[in-house]
Coordinates of N, CA and C in Angstrom, one line a residue:
Chain L
A1 N 85.6 134.2 116.2 CA 84.2 133.9 115.8 C 84.1 132.4 115.5
Q2 N 82.9 131.9 115.9 CA 82.7 130.5 115.7 C 82.3 130.3 114.2
S3 N 82.9 129.2 113.7 CA 82.7 128.9 112.2 C 82.8 127.4 111.9
V4 N 82.3 127.1 110.8 CA 82.4 125.7 110.2 C 82.9 125.9 108.8
A5 N 83.9 125.1 108.5 CA 84.5 125.1 107.2 C 84.3 123.8 106.4
Q6 N 83.8 123.9 105.2 CA 83.8 122.8 104.3 C 84.7 123.2 103.1
P7 N 86.0 122.7 103.1 CA 87.0 123.3 102.2 C 86.8 123.0 100.8
E8 N 85.9 122.0 100.5 CA 85.7 121.6 99.1 C 84.3 122.0 98.6
D9 N 84.3 122.9 97.6 CA 83.0 123.2 97.0 C 82.3 122.0 96.4
Q10 N 83.1 121.1 95.8 CA 82.6 120.0 95.0 C 83.6 118.8 95.2
V11 N 83.0 117.6 95.3 CA 83.7 116.4 95.4 C 83.2 115.5 94.3
N12 N 84.1 114.9 93.5 CA 83.7 114.0 92.4 C 84.2 112.6 92.7
V13 N 83.3 111.6 92.7 CA 83.7 110.2 93.0 C 83.1 109.3 92.0
A14 N 83.8 108.3 91.7 CA 83.2 107.2 90.8 C 82.4 106.3 91.6
E15 N 81.3 105.9 91.1 CA 80.4 104.9 91.8 C 81.1 103.7 92.2
G16 N 80.9 103.3 93.5 CA 81.6 102.1 94.0 C 82.8 102.5 94.8
N17 N 83.3 103.7 94.6 CA 84.5 104.1 95.3 C 84.1 104.7 96.7
P18 N 85.1 104.7 97.6 CA 84.8 105.4 98.9 C 84.8 106.9 98.7
L19 N 84.0 107.5 99.5 CA 83.9 109.0 99.5 C 84.2 109.6 100.8
T20 N 84.7 110.8 100.8 CA 84.9 111.6 102.0 C 84.6 113.0 101.7
V21 N 83.8 113.6 102.6 CA 83.4 115.1 102.5 C 83.9 115.7 103.8
K22 N 84.8 116.7 103.7 CA 85.5 117.2 104.8 C 84.7 118.3 105.5
C23 N 84.9 118.4 106.8 CA 84.4 119.4 107.7 C 85.3 119.7 108.9
T24 N 85.6 120.9 109.1 CA 86.3 121.3 110.3 C 85.6 122.5 110.9
Y25 N 85.8 122.6 112.2 CA 85.0 123.7 112.9 C 85.9 124.4 113.9
S26 N 85.5 125.6 114.2 CA 86.1 126.4 115.2 C 85.1 126.9 116.2
V27 N 84.8 126.2 117.2 CA 83.8 126.4 118.2 C 84.3 126.1 119.6
S28 N 84.0 127.0 120.5 CA 84.4 126.7 121.9 C 83.7 125.6 122.5
G29 N 84.3 125.0 123.4 CA 83.7 123.9 124.2 C 83.6 122.6 123.4
N30 N 82.6 121.8 123.8 CA 82.4 120.5 123.2 C 81.1 120.5 122.4
P31 N 81.1 120.8 121.2 CA 79.8 121.0 120.4 C 79.2 119.7 120.0
Y32 N 77.9 119.8 119.6 CA 77.3 118.8 118.9 C 77.6 119.0 117.4
L33 N 77.7 117.9 116.7 CA 78.1 118.0 115.3 C 77.1 117.2 114.5
F34 N 76.8 117.8 113.3 CA 75.7 117.2 112.5 C 76.1 117.2 111.0
W35 N 75.6 116.3 110.3 CA 75.6 116.3 108.8 C 74.2 116.2 108.3
Y36 N 73.9 117.1 107.3 CA 72.6 117.1 106.7 C 72.9 117.0 105.2
V37 N 71.9 116.5 104.4 CA 71.9 116.4 103.0 C 70.7 117.1 102.4
Q38 N 71.0 117.8 101.3 CA 69.9 118.5 100.6 C 69.8 118.1 99.1
Y39 N 68.7 117.5 98.8 CA 68.4 117.2 97.4 C 67.8 118.3 96.7
P40 N 67.8 118.5 95.4 CA 67.2 119.6 94.7 C 65.8 119.7 95.0
N41 N 65.4 121.0 95.3 CA 64.0 121.3 95.6 C 63.4 120.5 96.8
R42 N 64.3 120.1 97.7 CA 63.8 119.4 98.9 C 64.5 120.0 100.1
G43 N 63.9 119.8 101.2 CA 64.4 120.3 102.5 C 65.7 119.6 102.9
L44 N 66.3 120.1 103.9 CA 67.5 119.5 104.5 C 67.1 118.2 105.2
Q45 N 67.8 117.1 105.0 CA 67.5 115.9 105.7 C 68.7 115.5 106.6
F46 N 68.3 115.1 107.8 CA 69.3 114.7 108.8 C 70.0 113.4 108.4
L47 N 71.3 113.4 108.5 CA 72.1 112.2 108.2 C 72.6 111.5 109.5
L48 N 73.3 112.3 110.3 CA 73.8 111.7 111.5 C 74.3 112.9 112.4
K49 N 74.6 112.5 113.6 CA 75.1 113.5 114.6 C 76.1 112.8 115.6
Y50 N 76.9 113.7 116.1 CA 77.8 113.3 117.2 C 77.5 114.1 118.4
I51 N 77.2 113.4 119.5 CA 77.0 114.1 120.8 C 78.1 113.8 121.7
T52 N 78.3 112.5 121.9 CA 79.4 112.1 122.8 C 79.7 110.6 122.6
G53 N 80.7 110.1 123.2 CA 81.0 108.6 123.0 C 81.9 108.3 121.9
D54 N 81.6 107.2 121.2 CA 82.4 106.7 120.1 C 82.6 107.7 119.1
N55 N 83.9 107.9 118.6 CA 84.2 108.9 117.6 C 83.6 108.6 116.3
L56 N 83.3 107.3 116.0 CA 82.8 107.0 114.7 C 81.3 106.8 114.8
V57 N 80.6 107.7 114.1 CA 79.1 107.7 114.2 C 78.5 107.2 112.9
K58 N 77.6 106.3 113.0 CA 76.9 105.8 111.8 C 75.5 106.4 111.6
G59 N 75.2 106.7 110.4 CA 73.9 107.4 110.1 C 73.1 106.7 109.0
S60 N 72.3 107.5 108.4 CA 71.4 107.1 107.3 C 72.1 106.8 106.0
Y61 N 71.5 105.9 105.2 CA 72.0 105.6 103.9 C 73.4 105.1 103.8
G62 N 73.9 104.5 104.9 CA 75.3 103.9 104.9 C 76.4 104.9 105.1
F63 N 76.0 106.2 105.5 CA 77.0 107.2 105.8 C 77.5 107.0 107.2
E64 N 78.7 107.5 107.4 CA 79.3 107.5 108.7 C 80.2 108.8 108.8
A65 N 80.5 109.2 110.0 CA 81.4 110.3 110.2 C 82.3 110.1 111.4
E66 N 83.5 110.6 111.3 CA 84.5 110.4 112.3 C 84.8 111.7 113.0
F67 N 84.6 111.8 114.3 CA 84.9 113.0 115.1 C 86.4 112.9 115.5
N68 N 87.1 114.0 115.3 CA 88.5 114.0 115.7 C 88.7 115.3 116.5
K69 N 88.7 115.2 117.8 CA 88.8 116.4 118.6 C 90.0 117.2 118.5
S70 N 91.2 116.5 118.3 CA 92.4 117.2 118.2 C 92.5 118.0 116.9
Q71 N 91.9 117.5 115.9 CA 91.9 118.2 114.6 C 90.6 119.0 114.4
T72 N 89.8 119.0 115.3 CA 88.4 119.7 115.2 C 87.8 119.4 113.9
S73 N 87.7 118.1 113.6 CA 87.1 117.7 112.3 C 86.0 116.7 112.5
F74 N 85.2 116.7 111.5 CA 84.0 115.8 111.5 C 83.7 115.4 110.1
H75 N 84.6 114.6 109.5 CA 84.5 114.3 108.1 C 83.4 113.2 107.8
L76 N 82.7 113.4 106.8 CA 81.6 112.4 106.4 C 82.2 111.4 105.4
K77 N 81.9 110.1 105.6 CA 82.4 109.1 104.8 C 81.4 108.0 104.4
K78 N 81.7 107.3 103.3 CA 80.9 106.2 102.9 C 81.8 105.2 102.2
P79 N 81.7 104.0 102.5 CA 82.7 103.0 101.9 C 82.5 102.8 100.4
S80 N 81.3 102.9 99.9 CA 81.0 102.6 98.5 C 79.9 103.6 98.0
A81 N 80.3 104.5 97.2 CA 79.4 105.6 96.7 C 78.3 105.1 95.7
L82 N 77.1 105.6 95.8 CA 76.1 105.4 94.8 C 75.8 106.6 94.0
V83 N 75.3 106.5 92.8 CA 74.9 107.6 92.0 C 73.9 108.5 92.8
S84 N 73.0 107.8 93.4 CA 71.9 108.4 94.2 C 72.4 109.3 95.4
D85 N 73.7 109.1 95.7 CA 74.2 109.9 96.8 C 74.5 111.4 96.3
S86 N 74.5 111.6 95.0 CA 74.8 112.9 94.5 C 73.8 113.9 95.1
A87 N 74.3 114.9 95.8 CA 73.5 115.9 96.5 C 74.4 117.0 97.1
L88 N 73.8 117.9 97.8 CA 74.5 118.9 98.5 C 74.6 118.5 100.0
Y89 N 75.8 118.5 100.6 CA 76.0 118.1 101.9 C 76.4 119.2 102.8
F90 N 75.8 119.3 104.0 CA 76.1 120.4 104.9 C 76.5 119.9 106.2
C91 N 77.6 120.4 106.8 CA 78.1 120.2 108.1 C 77.6 121.3 109.0
A92 N 77.1 120.9 110.2 CA 76.6 122.0 111.1 C 77.1 121.6 112.5
V93 N 77.2 122.7 113.3 CA 77.7 122.6 114.7 C 76.7 123.3 115.6
E94 N 76.4 122.7 116.7 CA 75.6 123.4 117.8 C 76.4 123.4 119.1
T95 N 76.6 124.6 119.6 CA 77.3 124.7 120.8 C 76.4 124.3 122.0
R96 N 77.0 123.8 123.0 CA 76.2 123.2 124.1 C 75.5 124.3 124.9
S97 N 75.9 125.5 124.7 CA 75.3 126.6 125.5 C 74.3 127.4 124.6
N98 N 74.2 127.0 123.4 CA 73.3 127.8 122.5 C 72.7 126.8 121.5
Y99 N 71.4 126.9 121.3 CA 70.7 126.0 120.4 C 70.9 126.3 118.9
Q100 N 71.6 127.4 118.6 CA 71.7 127.7 117.2 C 72.7 126.8 116.5
L101 N 72.3 126.4 115.2 CA 73.2 125.7 114.4 C 74.1 126.6 113.6
I102 N 75.4 126.4 113.6 CA 76.3 127.1 112.7 C 76.6 126.2 111.5
W103 N 76.4 126.7 110.3 CA 76.5 125.8 109.1 C 77.7 126.1 108.3
G104 N 78.2 125.0 107.7 CA 79.2 125.2 106.6 C 78.5 125.7 105.3
A105 N 79.3 126.0 104.3 CA 78.7 126.5 103.1 C 78.2 125.4 102.2
G106 N 78.5 124.2 102.5 CA 78.0 123.1 101.7 C 79.1 122.5 100.7
T107 N 79.0 121.2 100.5 CA 79.8 120.6 99.5 C 78.9 119.8 98.5
K108 N 79.1 120.1 97.2 CA 78.3 119.3 96.2 C 79.0 118.0 95.9
L109 N 78.3 117.0 96.1 CA 78.9 115.6 95.9 C 78.3 115.1 94.6
I110 N 79.2 114.7 93.7 CA 78.8 114.2 92.4 C 79.4 112.8 92.3
I111 N 78.5 111.8 92.1 CA 78.9 110.4 91.9 C 78.7 110.1 90.5
K112 N 79.7 109.7 89.8 CA 79.6 109.3 88.4 C 79.6 107.8 88.2
P113 N 78.6 107.4 87.3 CA 78.5 105.9 87.1 C 79.7 105.4 86.4
Chain X
G1 N 54.5 110.0 110.9 CA 53.7 111.1 110.9 C 54.1 112.2 109.9
A2 N 53.4 113.2 109.8 CA 53.7 114.3 108.9 C 55.0 115.0 109.3
G3 N 55.7 115.5 108.3 CA 56.9 116.3 108.6 C 56.6 117.7 108.7
V4 N 57.6 118.6 108.7 CA 57.4 120.0 108.7 C 56.9 120.4 107.3
S5 N 55.9 121.2 107.3 CA 55.4 121.7 106.0 C 55.5 123.2 106.0
Q6 N 55.7 123.8 104.8 CA 55.8 125.2 104.6 C 55.0 125.6 103.4
S7 N 54.4 126.8 103.5 CA 53.7 127.3 102.3 C 53.8 128.8 102.3
P8 N 53.8 129.4 101.0 CA 53.8 128.6 99.8 C 55.2 128.1 99.5
R9 N 55.3 127.2 98.6 CA 56.6 126.7 98.2 C 57.4 127.7 97.4
Y10 N 56.7 128.5 96.6 CA 57.3 129.5 95.8 C 56.5 130.8 95.9
K11 N 57.2 131.9 96.0 CA 56.6 133.2 96.1 C 57.3 134.2 95.3
V12 N 56.7 134.9 94.4 CA 57.3 136.0 93.6 C 56.6 137.2 94.1
A13 N 57.4 138.2 94.5 CA 56.9 139.5 95.0 C 57.5 140.6 94.3
K14 N 56.8 141.7 94.1 CA 57.4 142.9 93.5 C 58.0 143.6 94.7
R15 N 59.1 144.3 94.4 CA 59.8 145.1 95.4 C 58.8 146.0 96.1
G16 N 58.9 146.0 97.4 CA 58.0 146.9 98.2 C 56.7 146.1 98.7
Q17 N 56.4 145.0 98.2 CA 55.3 144.2 98.7 C 55.6 143.6 100.0
D18 N 54.6 143.3 100.8 CA 54.7 142.5 102.0 C 54.4 141.0 101.7
V19 N 55.1 140.1 102.3 CA 54.9 138.7 102.2 C 54.8 138.0 103.5
A20 N 54.1 136.9 103.5 CA 53.9 136.1 104.7 C 54.2 134.6 104.4
L21 N 55.1 134.0 105.1 CA 55.5 132.7 104.9 C 55.1 131.8 106.1
R22 N 54.5 130.7 105.8 CA 53.9 129.9 106.9 C 54.7 128.6 107.1
C23 N 54.8 128.2 108.4 CA 55.4 127.0 108.8 C 54.6 126.2 109.7
D24 N 54.3 124.9 109.4 CA 53.6 124.0 110.2 C 54.6 123.0 110.8
P25 N 55.0 123.1 112.0 CA 56.0 122.2 112.5 C 55.4 120.8 112.8
I26 N 56.3 119.9 113.2 CA 55.8 118.5 113.6 C 55.1 118.7 114.9
S27 N 54.0 118.0 115.0 CA 53.2 118.1 116.2 C 54.0 117.7 117.4
G28 N 53.9 118.5 118.5 CA 54.6 118.2 119.7 C 56.0 118.8 119.8
H29 N 56.5 119.3 118.7 CA 57.8 119.9 118.7 C 57.7 121.3 119.3
V30 N 58.4 121.5 120.4 CA 58.4 122.7 121.1 C 59.2 123.8 120.4
S31 N 60.4 123.4 119.9 CA 61.3 124.4 119.3 C 61.0 124.6 117.8
L32 N 61.1 125.8 117.4 CA 60.9 126.1 116.0 C 61.9 127.2 115.6
F33 N 62.5 127.0 114.4 CA 63.6 127.8 113.9 C 63.2 128.3 112.5
W34 N 63.7 129.5 112.2 CA 63.6 130.0 110.8 C 65.1 130.3 110.4
Y35 N 65.3 129.9 109.1 CA 66.7 130.1 108.5 C 66.4 130.8 107.1
Q36 N 67.4 131.5 106.7 CA 67.5 132.0 105.4 C 68.7 131.4 104.6
Q37 N 68.4 130.9 103.4 CA 69.4 130.2 102.7 C 69.6 130.9 101.3
A38 N 70.7 131.6 101.1 CA 71.0 132.2 99.8 C 71.5 131.1 98.9
L39 N 71.4 131.4 97.6 CA 71.8 130.4 96.6 C 73.3 130.1 96.8
G40 N 73.6 128.8 96.9 CA 75.0 128.3 97.0 C 75.6 128.5 98.4
Q41 N 74.8 128.8 99.4 CA 75.3 129.0 100.8 C 74.6 128.1 101.7
G42 N 75.1 128.0 102.9 CA 74.5 127.3 104.0 C 73.4 128.2 104.6
P43 N 72.5 127.5 105.4 CA 71.5 128.3 106.0 C 72.0 129.3 107.0
E44 N 71.4 130.4 107.2 CA 71.7 131.4 108.2 C 70.6 131.6 109.2
F45 N 70.9 131.5 110.4 CA 69.8 131.5 111.5 C 69.1 132.9 111.5
L46 N 67.8 132.8 111.6 CA 67.0 134.1 111.7 C 66.4 134.3 113.1
T47 N 65.7 133.3 113.5 CA 65.0 133.4 114.8 C 64.6 132.0 115.4
Y48 N 64.3 132.0 116.7 CA 64.0 130.8 117.4 C 62.9 131.0 118.3
F49 N 61.9 130.0 118.3 CA 60.8 130.0 119.3 C 60.9 128.8 120.1
Q50 N 60.5 129.0 121.4 CA 60.2 127.8 122.2 C 58.7 128.0 122.6
N51 N 57.9 127.1 122.2 CA 56.4 127.3 122.2 C 56.1 128.6 121.6
E52 N 55.4 129.5 122.3 CA 55.0 130.7 121.6 C 56.0 131.9 121.9
A53 N 57.0 131.6 122.7 CA 57.9 132.6 123.1 C 59.1 132.7 122.1
Q54 N 59.3 133.9 121.6 CA 60.4 134.1 120.7 C 61.6 134.4 121.5
L55 N 62.5 133.4 121.7 CA 63.6 133.6 122.6 C 64.8 134.2 121.9
D56 N 64.9 134.2 120.6 CA 66.1 134.8 120.0 C 65.7 135.3 118.6
K57 N 65.8 136.5 118.3 CA 65.6 137.1 117.0 C 66.8 137.8 116.5
S58 N 67.9 137.4 117.0 CA 69.2 138.1 116.7 C 69.6 138.0 115.2
G59 N 69.1 137.0 114.5 CA 69.4 136.8 113.1 C 68.6 137.5 112.1
L60 N 67.5 138.1 112.6 CA 66.7 138.9 111.6 C 67.4 140.0 111.1
P61 N 67.5 140.1 109.7 CA 68.4 141.1 109.1 C 68.0 142.6 109.3
S62 N 66.7 142.8 109.4 CA 66.3 144.2 109.6 C 64.9 144.2 110.3
D63 N 64.5 145.4 110.6 CA 63.1 145.5 111.3 C 62.0 145.3 110.3
R64 N 62.3 145.0 109.0 CA 61.3 144.6 108.1 C 60.9 143.1 108.3
F65 N 61.7 142.4 109.0 CA 61.4 141.0 109.2 C 60.7 140.8 110.6
F66 N 59.7 140.0 110.6 CA 58.9 139.8 111.8 C 58.4 138.4 111.8
A67 N 58.6 137.7 112.9 CA 58.1 136.3 113.0 C 57.2 136.2 114.3
E68 N 56.2 135.3 114.2 CA 55.3 135.0 115.3 C 54.9 133.6 115.3
R69 N 54.5 133.2 116.5 CA 54.0 131.8 116.7 C 53.0 131.9 117.9
P70 N 51.9 132.5 117.6 CA 51.0 132.9 118.7 C 50.4 131.8 119.6
E71 N 50.2 130.6 119.0 CA 49.7 129.5 119.8 C 50.7 128.4 120.0
G72 N 51.9 128.7 119.7 CA 53.0 127.7 120.0 C 53.0 126.5 119.0
S73 N 52.3 126.7 117.9 CA 52.4 125.6 116.8 C 52.8 126.3 115.5
V74 N 51.9 126.7 114.7 CA 52.1 127.3 113.4 C 52.9 128.6 113.6
S75 N 53.8 128.9 112.7 CA 54.6 130.1 112.8 C 54.5 130.8 111.4
T76 N 54.6 132.1 111.5 CA 54.6 132.9 110.3 C 55.8 133.9 110.3
L77 N 56.5 133.9 109.2 CA 57.6 134.9 109.0 C 57.0 135.9 108.0
K78 N 57.0 137.1 108.4 CA 56.5 138.2 107.6 C 57.7 139.1 107.2
I79 N 57.7 139.5 106.0 CA 58.7 140.4 105.5 C 58.0 141.6 104.9
Q80 N 58.2 142.8 105.4 CA 57.5 144.0 104.9 C 58.4 144.7 103.9
R81 N 57.8 145.3 103.0 CA 58.5 146.2 102.0 C 59.7 145.4 101.4
T82 N 59.4 144.3 100.8 CA 60.5 143.4 100.3 C 61.4 144.1 99.4
Q83 N 62.7 143.7 99.5 CA 63.8 144.2 98.7 C 64.4 143.0 97.9
Q84 N 65.1 143.3 96.9 CA 65.7 142.3 96.0 C 66.7 141.4 96.9
E85 N 67.3 142.0 97.8 CA 68.3 141.2 98.6 C 67.6 140.2 99.5
D86 N 66.3 140.3 99.6 CA 65.5 139.3 100.4 C 65.3 138.0 99.7
S87 N 65.6 138.0 98.4 CA 65.4 136.8 97.6 C 66.3 135.7 98.2
A88 N 65.7 134.6 98.5 CA 66.4 133.5 99.1 C 65.3 132.3 99.4
V89 N 65.8 131.2 99.9 CA 65.0 130.2 100.4 C 64.8 130.3 101.9
Y90 N 63.6 130.3 102.4 CA 63.4 130.5 103.8 C 63.0 129.1 104.3
L91 N 63.8 128.6 105.2 CA 63.6 127.3 105.8 C 63.1 127.4 107.2
C92 N 62.2 126.5 107.5 CA 61.7 126.3 108.9 C 62.1 124.9 109.4
A93 N 62.4 124.9 110.6 CA 62.8 123.6 111.3 C 62.2 123.5 112.6
S94 N 61.9 122.3 113.1 CA 61.4 122.1 114.4 C 62.1 121.0 115.1
S95 N 62.1 121.0 116.4 CA 62.8 119.9 117.1 C 62.0 119.6 118.4
H96 N 62.1 118.3 118.8 CA 61.5 117.8 120.0 C 62.3 118.3 121.2
P97 N 61.7 118.6 122.3 CA 62.5 119.1 123.5 C 63.5 118.1 124.0
M98 N 63.4 116.8 123.8 CA 64.4 115.9 124.3 C 65.5 115.5 123.3
D99 N 65.4 116.1 122.1 CA 66.4 115.8 121.0 C 66.8 117.0 120.3
N100 N 68.1 117.2 120.1 CA 68.5 118.4 119.4 C 68.6 118.3 117.9
E101 N 68.1 117.2 117.3 CA 68.0 117.1 115.9 C 66.9 118.0 115.3
Q102 N 67.2 118.8 114.4 CA 66.2 119.7 113.8 C 65.7 119.0 112.5
F103 N 64.3 119.1 112.3 CA 63.7 118.5 111.2 C 63.2 119.7 110.3
F104 N 63.6 119.7 109.0 CA 63.4 120.8 108.2 C 62.2 120.6 107.2
G105 N 61.6 121.7 107.0 CA 60.6 121.8 105.9 C 61.2 121.9 104.6
P106 N 60.4 121.9 103.5 CA 61.0 122.0 102.1 C 61.5 123.4 101.8
G107 N 61.0 124.4 102.5 CA 61.4 125.7 102.3 C 60.5 126.5 101.4
T108 N 60.5 127.8 101.5 CA 59.8 128.7 100.6 C 60.8 129.5 99.8
R109 N 60.8 129.4 98.5 CA 61.7 130.1 97.7 C 61.1 131.5 97.3
L110 N 61.6 132.5 97.9 CA 61.1 133.9 97.6 C 62.0 134.6 96.6
T111 N 61.3 135.1 95.6 CA 62.0 135.9 94.5 C 61.4 137.3 94.5
V112 N 62.2 138.3 94.7 CA 61.7 139.6 94.7 C 62.2 140.3 93.5
L113 N 61.2 140.8 92.7 CA 61.6 141.4 91.4 C 61.8 142.9 91.5

């Protein structure tokens, strides 16, 4: 079965430190990969996506993600965390033969001042 | 321009009542998706429209769930004879035909008592 795993329910980082939110997937073929962020009582907001090309993708708010095909991973990163980055982050995958997004369970990111 | 809007934002229903949830997608977006998001979980796909055609309803959990998009713009998700397990946030998303990025509305939080 196709799936997306976010192994950490919660990630705690001190403000100013680098952050990583992990995502691995089990999907056939060469999928499209996405990261979305969800703030309380707000809809999901698109951060970035990988379609093809350079394995390092840059997105909104200073976030970036690295696609690793051999490890089937798409970890989200930011060099210097802000308190305002605290939110729920979702990794999602879309297979190229199907428009459906397969979602991870989400990782709560807490940035402490 | 305006984003995806959903109404109502919050809905409380007594068990057995019928509810209707509305989604206004971004103008010009051909594709429209409905998702169900339980507390602490990632979204789960419900159904997909391309213009007025419902191309996939495989995610609808039972025949009590019905979605329509009669004119290819506004969509309504109807739940008949609501049950407590229907309590969730219902998310609507739309996308442009030339881009696979989905834009999400704020969701409707349904609570069934």
